[in-house]
């Protein structure tokens, strides 16, 4: 798929199926050059799909742990953020593969990175289950980068599995902790809203007491988390 067919829906769907069902075959035949337009468009479209799914979950009050918000954010902000993140992620991968002994350039690293976007819709669907979306995205992404290391960069599977396996474990631990903190904060803010119902009708003394109790609760919860 070249830049001239970057907006071809059929080609994009075929790429998604190929990456998901046969990642080894995809990376063996993946073009290593040809410009940045096609992979950028692929990332943007997959991110838009992910954003729409997350926005639908948000409409039903689900905390997905992935990008959530209005459909404007889903269709505009999310794809832009995903493309920018892919350039940064590709730079990190480029350095990692160089350290592993790869002779491929940055564009090839970016094209490998763009393939991860194929799993965005699946991640978005399962993200309604707490923590599952983050874990699946990281583990599956690591598996794809292992295949890319072997098929594109010519690295041994043992080396690739060791490097990306360790990175995946560290990222899962970090992201799970971050999602847990985010969920706890959302729960506290929701509780805060219920605690201060009828605030306008409280006397200054009652309002001050309520605020003091809330802040003490926040402090105690913070100490437990630490």
Coordinates of N, CA and C in Angstrom, one line a residue:
X1 N 0.9 -1.2 0.0 CA 0.0 0.0 0.0 C 0.9 1.2 0.0
X2 N 0.9 2.0 -1.1 CA 1.7 3.2 -1.2 C 0.9 4.5 -0.8
X3 N 1.6 5.6 -0.9 CA 1.0 6.9 -0.5 C -0.2 7.1 -1.4
X4 N -0.2 6.7 -2.7 CA -1.3 6.9 -3.6 C -2.6 6.2 -3.2
X5 N -2.4 5.1 -2.4 CA -3.6 4.4 -2.0 C -3.8 4.5 -0.5
X6 N -3.3 5.5 0.1 CA -3.3 5.7 1.6 C -4.8 5.8 2.1
X7 N -5.7 6.3 1.2 CA -7.1 6.5 1.7 C -8.0 5.4 1.1
X8 N -7.4 4.3 0.7 CA -8.2 3.2 0.2 C -8.8 2.4 1.4
X9 N -10.1 2.5 1.6 CA -10.7 1.7 2.7 C -10.4 0.2 2.7
X10 N -10.5 -0.3 1.5 CA -10.3 -1.8 1.3 C -8.9 -2.2 1.7
X11 N -7.9 -1.4 1.3 CA -6.6 -1.7 1.6 C -6.3 -1.6 3.1
X12 N -6.9 -0.6 3.8 CA -6.8 -0.4 5.2 C -7.4 -1.6 6.0
X13 N -8.6 -2.0 5.5 CA -9.2 -3.2 6.2 C -8.4 -4.5 6.0
X14 N -7.8 -4.6 4.8 CA -6.9 -5.8 4.5 C -5.7 -5.7 5.4
X15 N -5.2 -4.5 5.6 CA -4.0 -4.4 6.5 C -4.3 -4.8 7.9
X16 N -5.5 -4.3 8.4 CA -5.9 -4.7 9.7 C -6.0 -6.2 9.9
X17 N -6.7 -6.8 9.0 CA -6.8 -8.3 9.0 C -5.5 -9.0 9.0
X18 N -4.6 -8.5 8.1 CA -3.3 -9.1 8.0 C -2.5 -9.0 9.2
X19 N -2.4 -7.8 9.8 CA -1.6 -7.6 11.0 C -2.2 -8.5 12.2
X20 N -3.5 -8.6 12.3 CA -4.1 -9.3 13.4 C -4.0 -10.8 13.2
X21 N -4.2 -11.3 12.0 CA -4.3 -12.8 11.8 C -2.9 -13.4 11.4
X22 N -2.0 -12.6 10.8 CA -0.7 -13.2 10.4 C 0.4 -12.1 10.5
X23 N 0.7 -11.7 11.7 CA 1.7 -10.6 11.9 C 3.1 -11.0 11.3
X24 N 3.5 -12.2 11.4 CA 4.7 -12.6 10.9 C 4.8 -12.4 9.4
X25 N 3.7 -12.9 8.7 CA 3.6 -12.7 7.2 C 3.6 -11.3 6.8
X26 N 2.8 -10.5 7.6 CA 2.7 -9.0 7.3 C 4.1 -8.4 7.4
X27 N 4.9 -8.6 8.5 CA 6.1 -7.9 8.6 C 7.2 -8.4 7.6
X28 N 7.1 -9.7 7.2 CA 8.0 -10.2 6.2 C 7.8 -9.5 4.9
X29 N 6.6 -9.1 4.5 CA 6.3 -8.4 3.3 C 6.1 -6.9 3.4
X30 N 6.2 -6.4 4.6 CA 6.0 -4.9 4.8 C 7.0 -4.1 4.1
X31 N 6.5 -3.1 3.3 CA 7.4 -2.2 2.6 C 8.2 -1.4 3.7
X32 N 9.5 -1.3 3.5 CA 10.3 -0.6 4.5 C 10.5 0.8 4.2
X33 N 10.0 1.3 3.0 CA 10.1 2.7 2.6 C 8.9 3.0 1.8
X34 N 8.8 4.3 1.4 CA 7.6 4.7 0.6 C 7.0 5.9 1.1
X35 N 7.5 6.5 2.2 CA 7.0 7.7 2.7 C 6.2 7.5 4.0
X36 N 5.8 8.6 4.6 CA 5.2 8.5 5.9 C 3.6 8.7 5.8
X37 N 3.1 9.1 4.6 CA 1.7 9.4 4.5 C 0.8 8.2 4.8
X38 N 1.1 7.1 4.1 CA 0.3 5.9 4.3 C 0.2 5.4 5.8
X39 N 1.4 5.2 6.5 CA 1.2 4.8 7.9 C 0.6 5.9 8.7
X40 N 0.8 7.2 8.5 CA 0.1 8.2 9.2 C -1.4 8.1 9.1
X41 N -1.8 8.0 7.9 CA -3.3 7.9 7.6 C -3.9 6.6 8.3
X42 N -3.1 5.5 8.2 CA -3.6 4.3 8.9 C -3.7 4.5 10.4
X43 N -2.7 5.1 11.0 CA -2.8 5.4 12.5 C -4.0 6.3 12.8
X44 N -4.2 7.4 12.0 CA -5.2 8.3 12.3 C -6.6 7.7 12.2
X45 N -6.8 6.9 11.2 CA -8.1 6.2 11.0 C -8.4 5.2 12.1
X46 N -7.4 4.4 12.5 CA -7.6 3.5 13.6 C -7.8 4.2 14.9
X47 N -7.1 5.3 15.1 CA -7.3 6.1 16.3 C -8.7 6.7 16.4
X48 N -9.2 7.1 15.2 CA -10.5 7.7 15.2 C -11.6 6.6 15.6
X49 N -11.4 5.4 15.0 CA -12.3 4.3 15.4 C -12.2 4.0 16.9
X50 N -11.0 4.0 17.4 CA -10.8 3.8 18.9 C -11.5 4.9 19.7
X51 N -11.4 6.1 19.2 CA -12.0 7.3 19.9 C -13.5 7.2 19.9
X52 N -14.1 6.8 18.8 CA -15.5 6.7 18.7 C -16.0 5.6 19.6
X53 N -15.3 4.5 19.6 CA -15.7 3.4 20.5 C -15.7 3.8 22.0
X54 N -14.6 4.5 22.4 CA -14.4 5.0 23.7 C -15.5 6.1 24.1
X55 N -15.8 6.9 23.1 CA -16.9 7.9 23.3 C -18.2 7.3 23.6
X56 N -18.5 6.2 22.8 CA -19.8 5.4 23.0 C -19.8 4.9 24.4
X57 N -18.7 4.2 24.9 CA -18.6 3.7 26.2 C -18.8 4.9 27.2
X58 N -18.2 6.0 27.0 CA -18.4 7.2 27.9 C -19.8 7.6 28.0
X59 N -20.6 7.5 26.9 CA -22.0 7.9 26.9 C -22.8 7.0 27.8
X60 N -22.4 5.8 28.0 CA -23.0 4.9 28.9 C -22.4 4.9 30.3
X61 N -21.5 5.8 30.5 CA -21.0 6.0 31.9 C -19.9 5.0 32.2
X62 N -19.3 4.3 31.1 CA -18.2 3.4 31.4 C -16.9 4.1 31.4
X63 N -16.0 3.7 32.4 CA -14.7 4.3 32.5 C -13.8 3.3 31.8
X64 N -13.3 3.7 30.6 CA -12.6 2.7 29.7 C -11.1 2.6 30.0
X65 N -10.5 3.6 30.6 CA -9.1 3.6 30.8 C -8.3 3.9 29.5
X66 N -9.0 4.2 28.4 CA -8.4 4.7 27.2 C -9.0 6.0 26.8
X67 N -8.6 6.6 25.7 CA -9.1 7.9 25.4 C -10.6 7.9 25.3
X68 N -11.2 8.8 26.0 CA -12.7 8.9 26.1 C -13.0 10.4 26.0
X69 N -14.2 10.7 25.5 CA -14.7 12.1 25.4 C -15.7 12.2 24.3
X70 N -15.9 13.4 23.9 CA -16.9 13.7 22.9 C -16.5 13.2 21.5
X71 N -17.4 13.1 20.6 CA -17.1 12.7 19.2 C -16.2 13.6 18.5
X72 N -16.2 14.9 18.9 CA -15.2 15.8 18.3 C -13.8 15.4 18.6
X73 N -13.6 15.1 19.9 CA -12.3 14.6 20.3 C -11.9 13.3 19.6
X74 N -13.0 12.5 19.5 CA -12.7 11.1 18.9 C -12.3 11.3 17.5
X75 N -12.9 12.2 16.7 CA -12.6 12.3 15.3 C -11.5 13.3 14.9
X76 N -11.1 14.2 15.8 CA -10.1 15.2 15.5 C -8.9 15.1 16.5
X77 N -9.1 15.2 17.7 CA -8.0 15.3 18.7 C -7.3 13.9 18.8
X78 N -8.1 12.9 19.0 CA -7.5 11.5 19.2 C -6.6 11.1 18.0
X79 N -7.0 11.2 16.8 CA -6.1 10.9 15.7 C -4.8 11.7 15.7
X80 N -4.9 13.0 15.9 CA -3.7 13.9 15.9 C -2.8 13.4 17.0
X81 N -3.3 13.2 18.2 CA -2.5 12.7 19.4 C -1.9 11.4 19.1
X82 N -2.6 10.5 18.4 CA -2.1 9.2 18.1 C -0.9 9.3 17.1
X83 N -1.0 10.1 16.1 CA 0.0 10.3 15.1 C 1.3 10.9 15.8
X84 N 1.1 11.9 16.6 CA 2.2 12.5 17.3 C 2.9 11.4 18.2
X85 N 2.1 10.7 18.9 CA 2.6 9.6 19.8 C 3.3 8.6 19.0
X86 N 2.9 8.3 17.8 CA 3.5 7.3 17.0 C 4.9 7.7 16.5
X87 N 5.1 9.0 16.2 CA 6.4 9.5 15.9 C 7.4 9.4 17.0
X88 N 6.9 9.7 18.2 CA 7.7 9.6 19.4 C 8.0 8.1 19.7
X89 N 7.0 7.3 19.7 CA 7.2 5.9 19.9 C 8.1 5.2 18.9
X90 N 8.1 5.7 17.6 CA 9.0 5.1 16.6 C 10.4 5.6 16.9
X91 N 10.6 6.8 17.4 CA 11.9 7.2 17.8 C 12.5 6.3 18.9
X92 N 11.7 6.0 19.9 CA 12.2 5.1 20.9 C 12.5 3.7 20.4
X93 N 11.6 3.2 19.5 CA 11.8 1.9 18.9 C 13.1 1.9 18.1
X94 N 13.3 3.0 17.3 CA 14.5 3.1 16.5 C 15.7 3.0 17.3
X95 N 15.8 3.6 18.5 CA 16.9 3.5 19.3 C 17.1 2.1 19.9
X96 N 16.0 1.5 20.3 CA 16.0 0.2 20.9 C 16.5 -0.8 19.8
X97 N 16.0 -0.7 18.6 CA 16.5 -1.6 17.5 C 17.9 -1.4 17.2
X98 N 18.4 -0.1 17.2 CA 19.8 0.2 16.9 C 20.7 -0.5 18.0
X99 N 20.2 -0.4 19.3 CA 21.0 -1.0 20.3 C 21.0 -2.6 20.2
X100 N 19.9 -3.1 19.6 CA 19.9 -4.5 19.3 C 20.7 -5.0 18.1
X101 N 21.2 -4.0 17.4 CA 22.0 -4.3 16.2 C 21.4 -4.2 14.9
X102 N 20.2 -3.6 14.8 CA 19.5 -3.4 13.5 C 20.1 -2.3 12.7
X103 N 20.1 -2.5 11.4 CA 20.6 -1.5 10.5 C 19.5 -0.7 9.7
X104 N 18.2 -1.0 10.1 CA 17.1 -0.3 9.5 C 17.0 1.2 10.0
X105 N 16.4 2.0 9.1 CA 16.3 3.4 9.4 C 15.0 3.8 10.2
X106 N 14.9 5.1 10.5 CA 13.7 5.6 11.3 C 12.4 5.3 10.6
X107 N 12.4 5.5 9.2 CA 11.1 5.3 8.5 C 10.6 3.9 8.7
X108 N 11.5 2.9 8.6 CA 11.1 1.5 8.8 C 10.6 1.3 10.3
X109 N 11.2 1.9 11.2 CA 10.7 1.8 12.6 C 9.3 2.4 12.7
X110 N 9.1 3.6 12.0 CA 7.8 4.2 12.1 C 6.7 3.3 11.4
X111 N 7.1 2.6 10.3 CA 6.2 1.7 9.7 C 5.8 0.5 10.6
X112 N 6.8 0.0 11.3 CA 6.6 -1.1 12.2 C 5.7 -0.6 13.3
X113 N 5.9 0.6 13.9 CA 5.1 1.2 14.9 C 3.7 1.4 14.5
X114 N 3.5 1.8 13.2 CA 2.1 2.1 12.7 C 1.3 0.8 12.7
X115 N 1.9 -0.3 12.6 CA 1.1 -1.6 12.5 C 0.3 -1.8 13.8
X116 N 0.8 -1.3 14.9 CA 0.2 -1.5 16.2 C -1.2 -0.9 16.2
X117 N -1.4 0.1 15.4 CA -2.7 0.8 15.3 C -3.8 -0.2 14.9
X118 N -3.5 -1.3 14.2 CA -4.5 -2.3 13.7 C -5.3 -2.9 14.9
X119 N -4.7 -2.9 16.1 CA -5.4 -3.5 17.2 C -6.2 -2.5 18.0
X120 N -6.2 -1.2 17.6 CA -6.9 -0.2 18.4 C -8.4 -0.5 18.6
X121 N -9.1 -0.9 17.5 CA -10.6 -1.2 17.7 C -10.8 -2.3 18.6
X122 N -10.0 -3.4 18.6 CA -10.2 -4.5 19.5 C -10.0 -4.0 21.0
X123 N -8.9 -3.2 21.1 CA -8.6 -2.7 22.5 C -9.7 -1.8 23.0
X124 N -10.3 -1.0 22.1 CA -11.4 -0.1 22.5 C -12.6 -0.9 22.9
X125 N -12.9 -2.0 22.3 CA -14.1 -2.8 22.6 C -13.9 -3.5 24.0
X126 N -12.7 -4.1 24.2 CA -12.5 -4.8 25.5 C -12.2 -3.9 26.7
X127 N -11.9 -2.6 26.4 CA -11.6 -1.7 27.4 C -12.7 -1.4 28.4
X128 N -13.9 -1.8 28.1 CA -15.0 -1.6 29.0 C -14.7 -2.4 30.3
X129 N -13.9 -3.4 30.2 CA -13.5 -4.2 31.4 C -12.3 -3.6 32.0
X130 N -12.4 -3.2 33.3 CA -11.3 -2.5 33.9 C -10.0 -3.2 33.8
X131 N -9.0 -2.4 33.4 CA -7.6 -2.8 33.3 C -7.3 -3.7 32.1
X132 N -8.3 -4.3 31.5 CA -8.0 -5.3 30.4 C -7.5 -4.6 29.2
X133 N -8.1 -3.4 28.8 CA -7.6 -2.7 27.6 C -6.2 -2.3 27.6
X134 N -5.7 -1.8 28.7 CA -4.3 -1.4 28.8 C -3.4 -2.6 28.7
X135 N -3.7 -3.7 29.5 CA -2.9 -4.9 29.5 C -2.9 -5.5 28.1
X136 N -4.0 -5.6 27.4 CA -4.1 -6.2 26.1 C -3.3 -5.4 25.1
X137 N -3.4 -4.0 25.2 CA -2.7 -3.2 24.2 C -1.2 -3.3 24.3
X138 N -0.7 -3.3 25.6 CA 0.7 -3.4 25.8 C 1.2 -4.8 25.4
X139 N 0.6 -5.9 25.9 CA 1.0 -7.2 25.6 C 1.0 -7.5 24.1
X140 N -0.1 -7.2 23.4 CA -0.3 -7.4 22.0 C 0.7 -6.6 21.2
X141 N 0.9 -5.3 21.6 CA 1.8 -4.4 20.9 C 3.3 -5.0 21.1
X142 N 3.6 -5.5 22.2 CA 4.9 -6.1 22.4 C 5.1 -7.3 21.5
X143 N 4.1 -8.1 21.4 CA 4.1 -9.3 20.5 C 4.4 -8.9 19.1
X144 N 3.7 -7.8 18.6 CA 3.9 -7.3 17.3 C 5.3 -6.8 17.1
X145 N 5.9 -6.1 18.1 CA 7.2 -5.6 18.0 C 8.3 -6.8 18.0
X146 N 7.9 -7.9 18.7 CA 8.8 -9.0 18.6 C 8.8 -9.6 17.2
X147 N 7.7 -9.7 16.6 CA 7.6 -10.2 15.2 C 8.3 -9.2 14.3
X148 N 8.2 -7.9 14.5 CA 8.9 -6.9 13.6 C 10.4 -7.1 13.8
X149 N 10.8 -7.3 15.0 CA 12.2 -7.5 15.3 C 12.8 -8.6 14.5
X150 N 12.1 -9.7 14.5 CA 12.5 -10.9 13.8 C 12.4 -10.8 12.3
X151 N 11.3 -10.4 11.8 CA 11.0 -10.4 10.3 C 11.6 -9.2 9.6
X152 N 11.6 -8.0 10.2 CA 12.0 -6.8 9.6 C 13.5 -6.5 9.9
X153 N 13.8 -6.6 11.2 CA 15.1 -6.2 11.7 C 16.2 -7.3 11.8
X154 N 15.7 -8.5 11.5 CA 16.7 -9.6 11.5 C 17.3 -10.0 12.8
X155 N 16.5 -9.7 13.9 CA 17.0 -10.0 15.3 C 16.5 -11.4 15.7
X156 N 17.2 -12.0 16.6 CA 16.8 -13.4 17.0 C 15.5 -13.2 17.9
X157 N 14.7 -14.3 17.8 CA 13.4 -14.2 18.6 C 13.7 -14.2 20.1
X158 N 14.8 -14.9 20.5 CA 15.1 -14.9 21.9 C 15.4 -13.5 22.4
X159 N 16.3 -12.8 21.7 CA 16.6 -11.4 22.1 C 15.4 -10.5 22.0
X160 N 14.6 -10.6 21.0 CA 13.5 -9.7 20.9 C 12.5 -10.0 22.0
X161 N 12.2 -11.3 22.3 CA 11.3 -11.6 23.4 C 11.8 -11.1 24.7
X162 N 13.1 -11.2 24.9 CA 13.6 -10.7 26.2 C 13.5 -9.2 26.3
X163 N 13.8 -8.5 25.3 CA 13.8 -7.0 25.4 C 12.4 -6.5 25.5
X164 N 11.5 -6.9 24.6 CA 10.2 -6.4 24.6 C 9.3 -7.0 25.7
X165 N 9.7 -8.2 26.1 CA 8.9 -8.8 27.2 C 9.2 -8.0 28.5
X166 N 10.4 -7.7 28.7 CA 10.7 -6.9 29.9 C 10.0 -5.5 29.8
X167 N 10.1 -4.9 28.7 CA 9.5 -3.5 28.5 C 8.0 -3.6 28.7
X168 N 7.4 -4.7 28.2 CA 5.9 -4.9 28.4 C 5.5 -5.0 29.8
X169 N 6.3 -5.8 30.6 CA 6.0 -6.0 32.0 C 6.1 -4.7 32.8
X170 N 7.1 -3.9 32.5 CA 7.3 -2.6 33.2 C 6.1 -1.7 32.8
X171 N 5.8 -1.6 31.5 CA 4.7 -0.8 31.1 C 3.3 -1.2 31.7
X172 N 3.1 -2.5 31.8 CA 1.8 -3.0 32.3 C 1.7 -2.6 33.8
X173 N 2.8 -2.7 34.5 CA 2.8 -2.4 35.9 C 2.5 -0.9 36.1
X174 N 3.2 -0.1 35.3 CA 3.1 1.4 35.4 C 1.7 1.8 35.0
X175 N 1.2 1.3 33.9 CA -0.1 1.8 33.4 C -1.2 1.3 34.3
X176 N -1.1 0.1 34.8 CA -2.1 -0.4 35.7 C -2.2 0.4 37.0
X177 N -1.1 0.8 37.5 CA -1.1 1.7 38.7 C -1.7 3.0 38.3
X178 N -1.4 3.6 37.1 CA -1.9 4.8 36.7 C -3.4 4.8 36.5
X179 N -3.9 3.7 35.9 CA -5.3 3.6 35.7 C -6.1 3.4 37.0
X180 N -5.4 2.7 38.0 CA -6.0 2.5 39.3 C -6.2 3.8 40.0
X181 N -5.1 4.6 39.9 CA -5.2 6.0 40.5 C -6.2 6.8 39.9
X182 N -6.3 6.7 38.6 CA -7.3 7.5 37.8 C -8.8 7.1 38.2
X183 N -9.0 5.8 38.3 CA -10.3 5.4 38.7 C -10.7 5.8 40.1
X184 N -9.7 5.7 41.0 CA -9.9 6.1 42.4 C -10.2 7.6 42.5
X185 N -9.5 8.4 41.7 CA -9.8 9.8 41.7 C -11.2 10.1 41.2
X186 N -11.6 9.4 40.1 CA -12.9 9.6 39.6 C -14.0 9.3 40.6
X187 N -13.7 8.2 41.3 CA -14.7 7.8 42.3 C -14.8 8.8 43.5
X188 N -13.6 9.4 43.8 CA -13.6 10.4 44.9 C -14.4 11.6 44.4
X189 N -14.2 12.0 43.2 CA -14.9 13.2 42.7 C -16.4 13.0 42.6
X190 N -16.8 11.8 42.3 CA -18.2 11.4 42.3 C -18.8 11.5 43.7
X191 N -18.0 10.9 44.6 CA -18.4 11.0 46.0 C -18.5 12.4 46.5
X192 N -17.6 13.2 46.1 CA -17.6 14.6 46.5 C -18.8 15.3 46.0
X193 N -19.3 15.0 44.8 CA -20.5 15.6 44.3 C -21.7 15.2 45.1
X194 N -21.8 14.0 45.6 CA -22.9 13.5 46.4 C -22.8 14.1 47.8
X195 N -21.6 14.3 48.3 CA -21.4 14.8 49.6 C -21.9 16.3 49.7
X196 N -21.7 17.0 48.6 CA -22.0 18.4 48.6 C -23.4 18.8 48.0
X197 N -24.2 17.7 47.9 CA -25.6 18.0 47.4 C -26.3 18.9 48.4
X198 N -26.9 19.9 48.0 CA -27.6 20.9 48.9 C -26.6 21.8 49.6
X199 N -25.4 22.0 49.0 CA -24.4 22.8 49.6 C -24.9 24.3 49.8
X200 N -25.7 24.7 48.8 CA -26.2 26.1 48.9 C -27.1 26.3 50.1
X201 N -27.7 25.3 50.6 CA -28.6 25.4 51.8 C -27.9 25.3 53.1
X202 N -26.6 24.9 53.1 CA -25.8 24.7 54.3 C -25.4 26.0 54.9
X203 N -25.3 26.0 56.2 CA -24.7 27.2 56.9 C -23.2 27.1 56.7
X204 N -22.5 28.3 56.8 CA -21.0 28.3 56.6 C -20.3 27.2 57.5
X205 N -20.8 27.0 58.8 CA -20.2 26.1 59.6 C -20.4 24.6 59.1
X206 N -21.6 24.3 58.6 CA -21.8 23.0 58.0 C -21.0 22.8 56.8
X207 N -20.9 23.8 55.9 CA -20.1 23.7 54.7 C -18.6 23.5 55.0
X208 N -18.1 24.2 56.0 CA -16.7 24.0 56.4 C -16.5 22.7 57.0
X209 N -17.4 22.1 57.8 CA -17.2 20.8 58.4 C -17.2 19.8 57.3
X210 N -18.1 19.9 56.3 CA -18.1 18.9 55.2 C -16.8 19.0 54.4
X211 N -16.3 20.2 54.1 CA -15.1 20.3 53.4 C -13.9 19.7 54.1
X212 N -13.9 19.9 55.4 CA -12.8 19.4 56.3 C -12.8 17.8 56.3
X213 N -14.0 17.3 56.4 CA -14.2 15.8 56.3 C -13.7 15.2 55.0
X214 N -14.1 15.9 53.9 CA -13.7 15.5 52.6 C -12.2 15.5 52.4
X215 N -11.6 16.6 52.8 CA -10.1 16.7 52.7 C -9.4 15.7 53.5
X216 N -9.9 15.4 54.7 CA -9.3 14.4 55.6 C -9.4 13.0 54.9
X217 N -10.5 12.8 54.3 CA -10.7 11.5 53.6 C -9.7 11.4 52.4
X218 N -9.5 12.5 51.7 CA -8.6 12.5 50.6 C -7.2 12.2 51.1
X219 N -6.8 12.9 52.2 CA -5.5 12.7 52.7 C -5.2 11.3 53.2
X220 N -6.2 10.7 53.9 CA -6.1 9.3 54.3 C -6.0 8.3 53.2
X221 N -6.8 8.5 52.1 CA -6.7 7.7 50.9 C -5.4 7.8 50.3
X222 N -4.8 9.0 50.2 CA -3.5 9.2 49.6 C -2.4 8.5 50.3
X223 N -2.5 8.5 51.7 CA -1.5 7.8 52.5 C -1.6 6.3 52.3
X224 N -2.8 5.8 52.1 CA -2.9 4.3 51.9 C -2.3 4.0 50.5
X225 N -2.5 4.8 49.5 CA -2.0 4.5 48.2 C -0.5 4.6 48.2
X226 N 0.1 5.4 49.0 CA 1.6 5.6 49.1 C 2.2 4.4 49.9

